[in-house]
Tab-separated table of C-alpha atoms in Angstrom:
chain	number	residue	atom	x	y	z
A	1	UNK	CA	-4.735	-14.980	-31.197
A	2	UNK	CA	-7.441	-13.041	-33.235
A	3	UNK	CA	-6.930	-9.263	-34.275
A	4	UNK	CA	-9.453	-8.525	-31.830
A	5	UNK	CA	-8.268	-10.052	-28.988
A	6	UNK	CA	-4.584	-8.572	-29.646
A	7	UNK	CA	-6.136	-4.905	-29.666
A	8	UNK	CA	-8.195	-6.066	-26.068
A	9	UNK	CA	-4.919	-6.965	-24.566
A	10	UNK	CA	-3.379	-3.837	-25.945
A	11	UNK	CA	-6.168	-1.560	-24.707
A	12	UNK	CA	-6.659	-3.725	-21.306
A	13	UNK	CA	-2.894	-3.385	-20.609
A	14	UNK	CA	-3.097	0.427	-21.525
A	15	UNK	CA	-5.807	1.036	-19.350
A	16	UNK	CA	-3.906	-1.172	-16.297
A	17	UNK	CA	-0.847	0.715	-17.075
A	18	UNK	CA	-2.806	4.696	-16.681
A	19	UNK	CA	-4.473	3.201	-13.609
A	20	UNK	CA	-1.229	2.376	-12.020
A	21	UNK	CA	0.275	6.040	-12.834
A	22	UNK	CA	-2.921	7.378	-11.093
A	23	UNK	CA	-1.915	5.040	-8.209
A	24	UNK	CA	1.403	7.192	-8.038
A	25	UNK	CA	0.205	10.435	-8.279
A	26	UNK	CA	-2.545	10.042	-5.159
A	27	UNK	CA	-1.536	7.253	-3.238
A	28	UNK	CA	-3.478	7.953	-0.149
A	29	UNK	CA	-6.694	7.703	-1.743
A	30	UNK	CA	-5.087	4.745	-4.072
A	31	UNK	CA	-6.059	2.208	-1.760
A	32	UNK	CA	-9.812	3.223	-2.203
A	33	UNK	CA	-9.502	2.886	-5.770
A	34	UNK	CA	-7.715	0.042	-5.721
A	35	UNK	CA	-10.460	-1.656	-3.839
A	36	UNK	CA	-12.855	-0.574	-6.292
A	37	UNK	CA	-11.195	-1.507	-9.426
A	38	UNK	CA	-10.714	-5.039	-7.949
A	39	UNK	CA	-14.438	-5.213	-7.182
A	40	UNK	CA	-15.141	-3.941	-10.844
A	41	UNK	CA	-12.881	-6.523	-12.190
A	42	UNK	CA	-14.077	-9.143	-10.087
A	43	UNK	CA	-18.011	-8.194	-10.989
A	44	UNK	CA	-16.761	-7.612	-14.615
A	45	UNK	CA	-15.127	-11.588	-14.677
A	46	UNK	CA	-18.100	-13.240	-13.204
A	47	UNK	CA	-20.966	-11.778	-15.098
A	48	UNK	CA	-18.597	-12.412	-17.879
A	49	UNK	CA	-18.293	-16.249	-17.239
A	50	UNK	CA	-21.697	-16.698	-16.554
A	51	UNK	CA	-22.840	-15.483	-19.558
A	52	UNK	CA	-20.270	-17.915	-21.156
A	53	UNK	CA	-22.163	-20.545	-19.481
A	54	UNK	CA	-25.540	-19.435	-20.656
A	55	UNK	CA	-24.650	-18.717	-24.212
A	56	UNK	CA	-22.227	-21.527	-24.818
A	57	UNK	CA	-20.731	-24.230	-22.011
A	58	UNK	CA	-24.297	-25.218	-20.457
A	59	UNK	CA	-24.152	-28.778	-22.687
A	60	UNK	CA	-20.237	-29.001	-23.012
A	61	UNK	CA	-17.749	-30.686	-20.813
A	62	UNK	CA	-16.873	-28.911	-17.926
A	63	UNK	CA	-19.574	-25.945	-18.392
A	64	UNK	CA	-20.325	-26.383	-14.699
A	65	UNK	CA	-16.773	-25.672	-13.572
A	66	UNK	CA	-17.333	-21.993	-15.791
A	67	UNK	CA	-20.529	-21.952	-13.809
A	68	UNK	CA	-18.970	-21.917	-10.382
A	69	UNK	CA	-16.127	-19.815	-11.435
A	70	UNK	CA	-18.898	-17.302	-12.323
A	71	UNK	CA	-20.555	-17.703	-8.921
A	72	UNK	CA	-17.255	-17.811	-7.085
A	73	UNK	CA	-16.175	-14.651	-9.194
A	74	UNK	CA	-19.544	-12.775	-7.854
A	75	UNK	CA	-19.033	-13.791	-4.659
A	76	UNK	CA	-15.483	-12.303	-4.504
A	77	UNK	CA	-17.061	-8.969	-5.672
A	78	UNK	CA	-19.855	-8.833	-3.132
A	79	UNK	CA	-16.761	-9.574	-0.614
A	80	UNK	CA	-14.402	-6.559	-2.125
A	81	UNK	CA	-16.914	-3.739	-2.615
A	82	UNK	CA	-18.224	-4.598	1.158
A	83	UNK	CA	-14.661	-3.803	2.606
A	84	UNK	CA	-14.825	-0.573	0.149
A	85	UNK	CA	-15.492	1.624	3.164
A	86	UNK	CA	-13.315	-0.472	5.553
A	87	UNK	CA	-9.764	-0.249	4.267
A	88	UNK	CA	-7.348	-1.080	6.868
A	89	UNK	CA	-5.460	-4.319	7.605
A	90	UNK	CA	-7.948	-6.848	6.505
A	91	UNK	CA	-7.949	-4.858	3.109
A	92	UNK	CA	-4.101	-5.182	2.601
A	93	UNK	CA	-4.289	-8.951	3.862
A	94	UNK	CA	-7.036	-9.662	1.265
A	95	UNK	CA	-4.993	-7.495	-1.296
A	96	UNK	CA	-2.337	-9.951	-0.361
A	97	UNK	CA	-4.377	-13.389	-0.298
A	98	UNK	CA	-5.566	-12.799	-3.960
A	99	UNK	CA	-2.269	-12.042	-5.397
A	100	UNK	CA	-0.431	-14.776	-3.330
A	101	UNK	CA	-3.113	-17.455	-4.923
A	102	UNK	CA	-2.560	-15.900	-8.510
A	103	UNK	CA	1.305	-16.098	-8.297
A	104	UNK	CA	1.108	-19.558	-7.155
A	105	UNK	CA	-1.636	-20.881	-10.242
A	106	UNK	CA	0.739	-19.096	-12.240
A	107	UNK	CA	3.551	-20.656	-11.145
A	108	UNK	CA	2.261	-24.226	-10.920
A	109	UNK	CA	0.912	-23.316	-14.460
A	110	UNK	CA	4.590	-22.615	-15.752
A	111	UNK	CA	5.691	-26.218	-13.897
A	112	UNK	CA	2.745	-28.014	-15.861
A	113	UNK	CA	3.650	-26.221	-19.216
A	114	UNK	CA	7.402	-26.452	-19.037
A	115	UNK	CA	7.018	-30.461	-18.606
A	116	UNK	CA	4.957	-30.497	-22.041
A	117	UNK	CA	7.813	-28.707	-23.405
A	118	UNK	CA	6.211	-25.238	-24.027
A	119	UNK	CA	8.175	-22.234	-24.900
A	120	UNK	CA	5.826	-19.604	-22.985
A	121	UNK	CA	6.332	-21.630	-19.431
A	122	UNK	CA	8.977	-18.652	-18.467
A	123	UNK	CA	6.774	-15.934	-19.097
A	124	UNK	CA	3.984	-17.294	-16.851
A	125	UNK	CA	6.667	-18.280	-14.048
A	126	UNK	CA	7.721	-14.522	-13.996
A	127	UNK	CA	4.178	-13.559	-14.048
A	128	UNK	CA	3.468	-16.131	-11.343
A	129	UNK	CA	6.820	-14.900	-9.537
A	130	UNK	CA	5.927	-10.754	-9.810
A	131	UNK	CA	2.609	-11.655	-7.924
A	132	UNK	CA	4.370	-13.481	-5.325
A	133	UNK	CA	6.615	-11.219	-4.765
A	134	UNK	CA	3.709	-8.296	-4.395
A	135	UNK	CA	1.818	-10.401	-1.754
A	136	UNK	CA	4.821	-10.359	0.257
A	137	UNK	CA	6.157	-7.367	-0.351
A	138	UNK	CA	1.846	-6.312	1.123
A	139	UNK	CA	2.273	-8.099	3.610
A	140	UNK	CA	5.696	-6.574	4.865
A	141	UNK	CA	4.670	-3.503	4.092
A	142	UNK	CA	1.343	-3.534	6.446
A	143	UNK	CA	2.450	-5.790	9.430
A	144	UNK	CA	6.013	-4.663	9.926
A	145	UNK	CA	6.209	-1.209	8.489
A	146	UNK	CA	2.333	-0.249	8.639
A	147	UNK	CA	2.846	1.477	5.239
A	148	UNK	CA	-0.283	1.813	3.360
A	149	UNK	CA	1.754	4.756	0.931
A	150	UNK	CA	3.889	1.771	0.848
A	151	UNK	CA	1.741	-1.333	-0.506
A	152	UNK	CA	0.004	1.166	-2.536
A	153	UNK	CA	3.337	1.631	-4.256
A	154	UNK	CA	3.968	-1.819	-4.161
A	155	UNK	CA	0.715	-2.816	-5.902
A	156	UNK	CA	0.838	0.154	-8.745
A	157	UNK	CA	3.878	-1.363	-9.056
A	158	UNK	CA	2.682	-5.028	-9.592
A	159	UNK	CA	0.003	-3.570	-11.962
A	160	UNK	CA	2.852	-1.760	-14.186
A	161	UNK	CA	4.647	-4.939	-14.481
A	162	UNK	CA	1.133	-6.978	-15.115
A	163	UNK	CA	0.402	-4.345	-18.070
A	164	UNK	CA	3.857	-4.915	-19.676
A	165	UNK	CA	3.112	-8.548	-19.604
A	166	UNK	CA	-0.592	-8.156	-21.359
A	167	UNK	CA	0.884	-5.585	-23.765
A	168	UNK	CA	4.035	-8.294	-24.955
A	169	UNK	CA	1.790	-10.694	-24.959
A	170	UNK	CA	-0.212	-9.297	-27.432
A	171	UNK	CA	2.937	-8.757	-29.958
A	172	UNK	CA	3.401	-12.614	-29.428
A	173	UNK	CA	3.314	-14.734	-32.138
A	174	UNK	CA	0.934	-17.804	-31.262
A	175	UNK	CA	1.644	-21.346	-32.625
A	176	UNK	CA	-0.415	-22.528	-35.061
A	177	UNK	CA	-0.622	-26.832	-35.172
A	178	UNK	CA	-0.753	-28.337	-38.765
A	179	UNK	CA	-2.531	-31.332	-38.913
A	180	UNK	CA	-1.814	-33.383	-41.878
């Protein structure tokens, strides 16, 4: 990992981590913003990859699957900053849906890198676990208690732990393969 990309996850998870304490201190408006900073990320990721594909992936092997990521990505954030206005149950399910999918790449990640024999498998199961856990915990929290205070919490929460994980990532030492 470059110098550059160490101070990114550093500032990334800093910024994740103040966004989380703001979730705290209003969370009745927290679901608004919430919203909003997943559209921003989502609009953020996909203009992101498709530049990638313009500048560099266009002639490469697999620059079509960065393509549709891209378009997928900018699809997801014409989706999130419709429901902007509209957050109520369909909101908290789609809150839900996107973490539920993450936890379980991440997870099936961990599976795929522990059977290579890589040491950083358990840090992407407990990733992969945390955002799990915070689609159910959404889900319980809207259908059975009809909480929004609650998966508010729930997801500042998820986005304090997320943070934590950027931020010791970044003091990580990466391998470095020798060839001789």
């Amino acid at each position: 990992m470059t110098k550059i990309h160490r101070i990114w996850n550093i500032s990334s998870g800093l910024l994740i981590l103040l966004a989380a304490l703001l979730f705290f201190l209003d969370p009745d408006g927290g679901l608004r913003v919430a919203t909003s900073f997943l559209s921003l990320t989502f609009m953020c990721r996909g203009v992101g990859s498709l530049f990638y594909y313009l500048t560099m992936t266009r002639h490469m092997v697999g620059g079509r699957t960065v393509l549709y990521r891209g378009m997928i990505y900018l699809d997801l954030w014409l989706f999130t900053s419709s429901l902007i206005d509209h957050y109520d149950l369909y909101l908290m399910i789609y809150l839900a849906g996107i973490n539920a999918f993450t936890g379980l790449v991440e997870v099936l990640r961990s599976r795929e890198e522990k059977s290579v024999g890589s040491p950083g498998w358990k840090y992407r199961a407990a990733y992969g676990g945390a955002s799990l856990l915070i689609a159910v915990a959404v889900i319980v929290g809207c259908t059975r208690l009809h909480s929004i205070r609650l998966v508010v919490y729930v997801y500042a929460a998820g986005l304090v732990y997320k943070s934590f994980v950027r931020i010791a990532s970044a003091f990580r030492r990466t391998a470095i393969v020798f060839v001789q």
